[in-house]
Amino acid sequence: MTESGFTFRVSVQALARFCCQRGDLNPATERSPTAREGQAGHQRLQAQRPPHYQREQAISLEFQGQLCRWTLAGRMDGLAQTAEETLVEEIKTTYCSAATLPPEQQTVHRAQARLYAAMLCQHQDLARVRVQLTYLKLDDDTTFAFDETESRDSLLALLGDCRQQYTRWLDAHCRHLQRRNPALERAGFPFASYRPGQRSLSVALYRALRDGHSGLYHAPTGLGKTLATLFPALKHLGAGTVRQIWYLTAKNSGHNSVRQALSRLNEGLPLRLLYLQARERQCAGCSPDPATPCPARQQYFDRLPAAREAFQLHHRFHEAELAALARKYRLCPHQLSRDLLPWVDLVVADYNYVFDPYSRLVDSSGHPRQIAVLLDEAHNLPERAREMFSEDLALARLTTLRRRVTDAPLKRRLGRLQRTLRAIISEPPAHLTEATVEQLGLTAQAVLDWFSGETWLLFPEELFEAIMGLWRFAQKAHQATTEDALITWEAPPRIELFCPDPAPHLDRVRAELHSCHYFSGSLLPSEFFQRSISRSPLPTQLVLPSPFPPRHQCTLVAPINTRYGQREQSVPRITGLLQALWRLRPGRYLMAAPSYHYLNAIVAPLVAAAELPLLLQPQTRDAAQRQAFLQALAQPAYLAGVIAGGLFAEGIDLEQVKLDGVIIIGTCQPPPSPQRALIHQHYDSDGQRGFDFAYRYPGLNKVIQTAGRLIRSEQDRGLVLLVDDRFCHSGHQALLPAHWQPQIVQNSQDLARCLKAFGRE
Ligand code: SF4
């Protein structure tokens, strides 16, 4: 905001979309060339134009509303002026042909070209302009164009209409900001005092946001980190430091902590909020049936303006308001949330909406540099990011495609690609050759072109996935760096481009944003997370102690060898230890083991002895069974066996269930795999401790995460029992949280002594 009011910068493309998009919500518009392909296509076409043709000519106009000033700006792809005429050209790259290009898209593109021409008329006082909209079909480099000469009056009428619509819209948005900003500035911290560590986190994040710095914050469970991060971020939103906040969670269940934090702040706070979710989660009925296409898509853009007007009346806009708006105007709620995205204050979403190259939505808000990202449970980010920046292709997908395509040359092309990839699998090179990358790209483009001419709604899901899988793999092959590694499997044949180090990709995304703030109950070891998330040290780094007294947790180590080759021999000692513990201190115990096989071996003697009540994590994905397991955890006493690193070890909040102890068998290191070997090698060659980065550090973090289920509030007390001799080594112990202070128990007498001492605390 400036002295003269709020300021906005709007692209010509965004204005054309906002004011001129009409008709159906066409699913085909979801597939479009990548930015890099589009740019290369533009350059190819511009190079063919005559010498007096000027490329990428910047143009802008300023407008004044009642409460704001806004700049309409963009770059004309081409401008050619002679004594006889002025030509403005807008270039679009596409995979569609003239016949299959959705008319809704054409309308917006044409409006964009005409708006540029109108702006030029305004600047140069021209009587008429020739407006050319050229489509470059990327698969065969052919073009088709729409060309018309328009008078100044007709062009300025369009510009005037759009200016009026958008100024009215921005003024309405400013009225929301005028109400929101003072309310946020007035809002106080919702509790009389901060919890220990909570204020340090809040202050560090406040300062980092003020200075535009990113940060890494280790903030143990119980500190109230959602509120501690949201509160300073909302203060900066009110002060205008940032225009939007994105709160990212690793799982949908993380949305609940935001709901709770906001309800504590103030139910009536004038805040517009969107929870971005996958289509299936947002709308239970979303399985497009070709016989009855969803009516919420039909004439979607004709009804959208009225819904947007209604949205401006809501200064407090949450999930219920979105659902009501979608119902009232018969609009797809999933798309509506995307269309309202630039105009909300807080977005709650999964990581992939910011970082994944194929799901990114953060750019569509129109002002990424003014977006602050708060990323919760950040210990998940390195692995999630590796998945986002890696791609694999099973050859079975190509077989599916070959069976289905009706075009004979395309069938042959797919056959040739299969043969190339089989040869790579039998004799893997270090990297894909340029020829293979080109073959992948051309084949993917040919498949997409065939696909755009088909009635895709009739396609089975498997075929759709095969097409998108090939396209994504071809994209990844095109963009792969020397750091990406090629991995192949013979049975079933599969090929993967694996990203061992996601930091450069995360850095690139972060550089486009105002700042990113990564926090978690466990970001230890710090240097591991620092290097996994960013190549250069983040300016703000904070490691906070647990807010609870260290004496509330008794940490014991049973030095038993649980390495893979020794597991059978370890079972009697572990079972004896568990029986001794149960006799000394029965209660609610969560026990995490590295595999189902090992877990079953450990509990088998306990089942036979029928000495203690056992619960075992269900081995299926059946939601009812999972729920039943969770409900059973409310029982007064049990030993509940779960898999380390799995959903029940880390992904559940046991706030309502007070555990008496957490037992962790092994070091939770990930098992060896080709990917782990590449991570090891990559960080070794980068001067880091490769083995630790690939195995030891991720394992230790899982241990800390699993143990974190125990002490969740001031009243909780309990035992963490680490069953592995490696925890006796000082190297391992140095990486555990400082307040754990583990004691070694060699036998049941040691155990009894330690538990007795803990009981006296
Ligand atoms: S309204 Fe629901 S079913 Fe229809 S397109 Fe949107 S998400 Fe799918």
PDB file of N, CA, C and O in Angstrom, residues 175-211:
ATOM      1  N   ARG A 175     -11.768  -2.713  -0.171  1.00  0.00           N
ATOM      2  CA  ARG A 175     -12.665  -2.538   0.992  1.00  0.00           C
ATOM      3  C   ARG A 175     -12.447  -3.682   1.978  1.00  0.00           C
ATOM      4  O   ARG A 175     -12.480  -3.500   3.188  1.00  0.00           O
ATOM      5  N   HIS A 176     -12.206  -4.881   1.443  1.00  0.00           N
ATOM      6  CA  HIS A 176     -11.884  -6.008   2.337  1.00  0.00           C
ATOM      7  C   HIS A 176     -10.564  -5.734   3.063  1.00  0.00           C
ATOM      8  O   HIS A 176     -10.459  -5.932   4.281  1.00  0.00           O
ATOM      9  N   LEU A 177      -9.558  -5.248   2.320  1.00  0.00           N
ATOM     10  CA  LEU A 177      -8.249  -4.994   2.944  1.00  0.00           C
ATOM     11  C   LEU A 177      -8.357  -3.901   4.004  1.00  0.00           C
ATOM     12  O   LEU A 177      -7.707  -3.980   5.049  1.00  0.00           O
ATOM     13  N   GLN A 178      -9.216  -2.908   3.730  1.00  0.00           N
ATOM     14  CA  GLN A 178      -9.387  -1.821   4.714  1.00  0.00           C
ATOM     15  C   GLN A 178      -9.998  -2.342   6.003  1.00  0.00           C
ATOM     16  O   GLN A 178      -9.765  -1.820   7.077  1.00  0.00           O
ATOM     17  N   ARG A 179     -10.815  -3.370   5.877  1.00  0.00           N
ATOM     18  CA  ARG A 179     -11.420  -3.950   7.074  1.00  0.00           C
ATOM     19  C   ARG A 179     -10.445  -4.945   7.730  1.00  0.00           C
ATOM     20  O   ARG A 179     -10.323  -5.005   8.936  1.00  0.00           O
ATOM     21  N   ARG A 180      -9.759  -5.728   6.875  1.00  0.00           N
ATOM     22  CA  ARG A 180      -8.897  -6.788   7.399  1.00  0.00           C
ATOM     23  C   ARG A 180      -7.650  -6.255   8.093  1.00  0.00           C
ATOM     24  O   ARG A 180      -7.303  -6.697   9.192  1.00  0.00           O
ATOM     25  N   ASN A 181      -6.964  -5.309   7.456  1.00  0.00           N
ATOM     26  CA  ASN A 181      -5.653  -4.903   7.976  1.00  0.00           C
ATOM     27  C   ASN A 181      -5.695  -4.357   9.403  1.00  0.00           C
ATOM     28  O   ASN A 181      -4.920  -4.812  10.252  1.00  0.00           O
ATOM     29  N   PRO A 182      -6.606  -3.406   9.702  1.00  0.00           N
ATOM     30  CA  PRO A 182      -6.629  -2.930  11.109  1.00  0.00           C
ATOM     31  C   PRO A 182      -7.020  -4.042  12.072  1.00  0.00           C
ATOM     32  O   PRO A 182      -6.498  -4.100  13.196  1.00  0.00           O
ATOM     33  N   ALA A 183      -7.909  -4.952  11.627  1.00  0.00           N
ATOM     34  CA  ALA A 183      -8.318  -6.047  12.520  1.00  0.00           C
ATOM     35  C   ALA A 183      -7.117  -6.944  12.827  1.00  0.00           C
ATOM     36  O   ALA A 183      -6.931  -7.383  13.968  1.00  0.00           O
ATOM     37  N   LEU A 184      -6.283  -7.187  11.819  1.00  0.00           N
ATOM     38  CA  LEU A 184      -5.100  -8.020  12.054  1.00  0.00           C
ATOM     39  C   LEU A 184      -4.093  -7.284  12.931  1.00  0.00           C
ATOM     40  O   LEU A 184      -3.441  -7.881  13.779  1.00  0.00           O
ATOM     41  N   GLU A 185      -3.970  -6.005  12.703  1.00  0.00           N
ATOM     42  CA  GLU A 185      -3.012  -5.250  13.530  1.00  0.00           C
ATOM     43  C   GLU A 185      -3.468  -5.202  14.986  1.00  0.00           C
ATOM     44  O   GLU A 185      -2.656  -5.246  15.895  1.00  0.00           O
ATOM     45  N   ARG A 186      -4.797  -5.160  15.178  1.00  0.00           N
ATOM     46  CA  ARG A 186      -5.322  -5.101  16.558  1.00  0.00           C
ATOM     47  C   ARG A 186      -5.269  -6.463  17.248  1.00  0.00           C
ATOM     48  O   ARG A 186      -5.180  -6.545  18.461  1.00  0.00           O
ATOM     49  N   ALA A 187      -5.338  -7.525  16.449  1.00  0.00           N
ATOM     50  CA  ALA A 187      -5.479  -8.878  17.029  1.00  0.00           C
ATOM     51  C   ALA A 187      -4.339  -9.167  18.004  1.00  0.00           C
ATOM     52  O   ALA A 187      -3.165  -8.970  17.686  1.00  0.00           O
ATOM     53  N   GLY A 188      -4.713  -9.630  19.182  1.00  0.00           N
ATOM     54  CA  GLY A 188      -3.686  -9.948  20.178  1.00  0.00           C
ATOM     55  C   GLY A 188      -3.433 -11.452  20.195  1.00  0.00           C
ATOM     56  O   GLY A 188      -4.226 -12.235  19.658  1.00  0.00           O
ATOM     57  N   PHE A 189      -2.339 -11.836  20.816  1.00  0.00           N
ATOM     58  CA  PHE A 189      -2.063 -13.271  20.966  1.00  0.00           C
ATOM     59  C   PHE A 189      -3.172 -13.858  21.840  1.00  0.00           C
ATOM     60  O   PHE A 189      -3.516 -13.270  22.870  1.00  0.00           O
ATOM     61  N   PRO A 190      -3.763 -14.976  21.432  1.00  0.00           N
ATOM     62  CA  PRO A 190      -4.988 -15.426  22.103  1.00  0.00           C
ATOM     63  C   PRO A 190      -4.808 -15.992  23.512  1.00  0.00           C
ATOM     64  O   PRO A 190      -5.792 -16.328  24.152  1.00  0.00           O
ATOM     65  N   PHE A 191      -3.607 -16.108  24.001  1.00  0.00           N
ATOM     66  CA  PHE A 191      -3.412 -16.618  25.362  1.00  0.00           C
ATOM     67  C   PHE A 191      -2.726 -15.548  26.218  1.00  0.00           C
ATOM     68  O   PHE A 191      -2.022 -14.684  25.684  1.00  0.00           O
ATOM     69  N   ALA A 192      -2.935 -15.648  27.515  1.00  0.00           N
ATOM     70  CA  ALA A 192      -2.372 -14.648  28.424  1.00  0.00           C
ATOM     71  C   ALA A 192      -0.849 -14.649  28.345  1.00  0.00           C
ATOM     72  O   ALA A 192      -0.203 -13.614  28.462  1.00  0.00           O
ATOM     73  N   SER A 193      -0.270 -15.830  28.149  1.00  0.00           N
ATOM     74  CA  SER A 193       1.193 -15.872  28.029  1.00  0.00           C
ATOM     75  C   SER A 193       1.571 -16.897  26.966  1.00  0.00           C
ATOM     76  O   SER A 193       0.761 -17.749  26.589  1.00  0.00           O
ATOM     77  N   TYR A 194       2.817 -16.794  26.528  1.00  0.00           N
ATOM     78  CA  TYR A 194       3.343 -17.761  25.550  1.00  0.00           C
ATOM     79  C   TYR A 194       3.844 -18.997  26.301  1.00  0.00           C
ATOM     80  O   TYR A 194       4.275 -18.903  27.446  1.00  0.00           O
ATOM     81  N   ARG A 195       3.793 -20.134  25.606  1.00  0.00           N
ATOM     82  CA  ARG A 195       4.435 -21.328  26.191  1.00  0.00           C
ATOM     83  C   ARG A 195       5.945 -21.158  26.068  1.00  0.00           C
ATOM     84  O   ARG A 195       6.410 -20.384  25.204  1.00  0.00           O
ATOM     85  N   PRO A 196       6.724 -21.914  26.868  1.00  0.00           N
ATOM     86  CA  PRO A 196       8.183 -21.783  26.741  1.00  0.00           C
ATOM     87  C   PRO A 196       8.603 -22.068  25.282  1.00  0.00           C
ATOM     88  O   PRO A 196       8.170 -23.058  24.692  1.00  0.00           O
ATOM     89  N   GLY A 197       9.393 -21.186  24.732  1.00  0.00           N
ATOM     90  CA  GLY A 197       9.883 -21.370  23.360  1.00  0.00           C
ATOM     91  C   GLY A 197       8.966 -20.792  22.301  1.00  0.00           C
ATOM     92  O   GLY A 197       9.404 -20.476  21.196  1.00  0.00           O
ATOM     93  N   GLN A 198       7.681 -20.663  22.637  1.00  0.00           N
ATOM     94  CA  GLN A 198       6.713 -20.224  21.625  1.00  0.00           C
ATOM     95  C   GLN A 198       6.999 -18.780  21.199  1.00  0.00           C
ATOM     96  O   GLN A 198       6.940 -18.446  20.017  1.00  0.00           O
ATOM     97  N   ARG A 199       7.316 -17.948  22.180  1.00  0.00           N
ATOM     98  CA  ARG A 199       7.584 -16.543  21.864  1.00  0.00           C
ATOM     99  C   ARG A 199       8.866 -16.417  21.029  1.00  0.00           C
ATOM    100  O   ARG A 199       8.911 -15.646  20.072  1.00  0.00           O
ATOM    101  N   SER A 200       9.891 -17.220  21.361  1.00  0.00           N
ATOM    102  CA  SER A 200      11.143 -17.163  20.576  1.00  0.00           C
ATOM    103  C   SER A 200      10.867 -17.501  19.121  1.00  0.00           C
ATOM    104  O   SER A 200      11.395 -16.866  18.205  1.00  0.00           O
ATOM    105  N   LEU A 201      10.032 -18.512  18.910  1.00  0.00           N
ATOM    106  CA  LEU A 201       9.702 -18.907  17.538  1.00  0.00           C
ATOM    107  C   LEU A 201       8.957 -17.772  16.826  1.00  0.00           C
ATOM    108  O   LEU A 201       9.275 -17.412  15.695  1.00  0.00           O
ATOM    109  N   SER A 202       7.964 -17.205  17.522  1.00  0.00           N
ATOM    110  CA  SER A 202       7.172 -16.125  16.947  1.00  0.00           C
ATOM    111  C   SER A 202       8.045 -14.931  16.576  1.00  0.00           C
ATOM    112  O   SER A 202       7.927 -14.380  15.481  1.00  0.00           O
ATOM    113  N   VAL A 203       8.919 -14.565  17.495  1.00  0.00           N
ATOM    114  CA  VAL A 203       9.751 -13.379  17.264  1.00  0.00           C
ATOM    115  C   VAL A 203      10.733 -13.638  16.115  1.00  0.00           C
ATOM    116  O   VAL A 203      10.901 -12.801  15.221  1.00  0.00           O
ATOM    117  N   ALA A 204      11.354 -14.830  16.108  1.00  0.00           N
ATOM    118  CA  ALA A 204      12.319 -15.135  15.039  1.00  0.00           C
ATOM    119  C   ALA A 204      11.631 -15.097  13.676  1.00  0.00           C
ATOM    120  O   ALA A 204      12.160 -14.550  12.706  1.00  0.00           O
ATOM    121  N   LEU A 205      10.427 -15.658  13.624  1.00  0.00           N
ATOM    122  CA  LEU A 205       9.715 -15.686  12.350  1.00  0.00           C
ATOM    123  C   LEU A 205       9.243 -14.278  11.949  1.00  0.00           C
ATOM    124  O   LEU A 205       9.283 -13.897  10.782  1.00  0.00           O
ATOM    125  N   TYR A 206       8.828 -13.502  12.940  1.00  0.00           N
ATOM    126  CA  TYR A 206       8.390 -12.127  12.657  1.00  0.00           C
ATOM    127  C   TYR A 206       9.546 -11.342  12.020  1.00  0.00           C
ATOM    128  O   TYR A 206       9.378 -10.658  11.017  1.00  0.00           O
ATOM    129  N   ARG A 207      10.720 -11.471  12.615  1.00  0.00           N
ATOM    130  CA  ARG A 207      11.877 -10.712  12.117  1.00  0.00           C
ATOM    131  C   ARG A 207      12.293 -11.204  10.727  1.00  0.00           C
ATOM    132  O   ARG A 207      12.634 -10.410   9.861  1.00  0.00           O
ATOM    133  N   ALA A 208      12.275 -12.540  10.562  1.00  0.00           N
ATOM    134  CA  ALA A 208      12.675 -13.084   9.254  1.00  0.00           C
ATOM    135  C   ALA A 208      11.723 -12.581   8.164  1.00  0.00           C
ATOM    136  O   ALA A 208      12.151 -12.182   7.087  1.00  0.00           O
ATOM    137  N   LEU A 209      10.431 -12.564   8.470  1.00  0.00           N
ATOM    138  CA  LEU A 209       9.447 -12.071   7.499  1.00  0.00           C
ATOM    139  C   LEU A 209       9.672 -10.586   7.210  1.00  0.00           C
ATOM    140  O   LEU A 209       9.632 -10.161   6.055  1.00  0.00           O
ATOM    141  N   ARG A 210       9.927  -9.843   8.254  1.00  0.00           N
ATOM    142  CA  ARG A 210      10.172  -8.401   8.086  1.00  0.00           C
ATOM    143  C   ARG A 210      11.354  -8.172   7.141  1.00  0.00           C
ATOM    144  O   ARG A 210      11.319  -7.299   6.278  1.00  0.00           O
ATOM    145  N   ASP A 211      12.407  -9.001   7.288  1.00  0.00           N
ATOM    146  CA  ASP A 211      13.613  -8.795   6.494  1.00  0.00           C
ATOM    147  C   ASP A 211      13.591  -9.576   5.180  1.00  0.00           C
ATOM    148  O   ASP A 211      14.578  -9.573   4.437  1.00  0.00           O
TER     149      ASP A 211
END
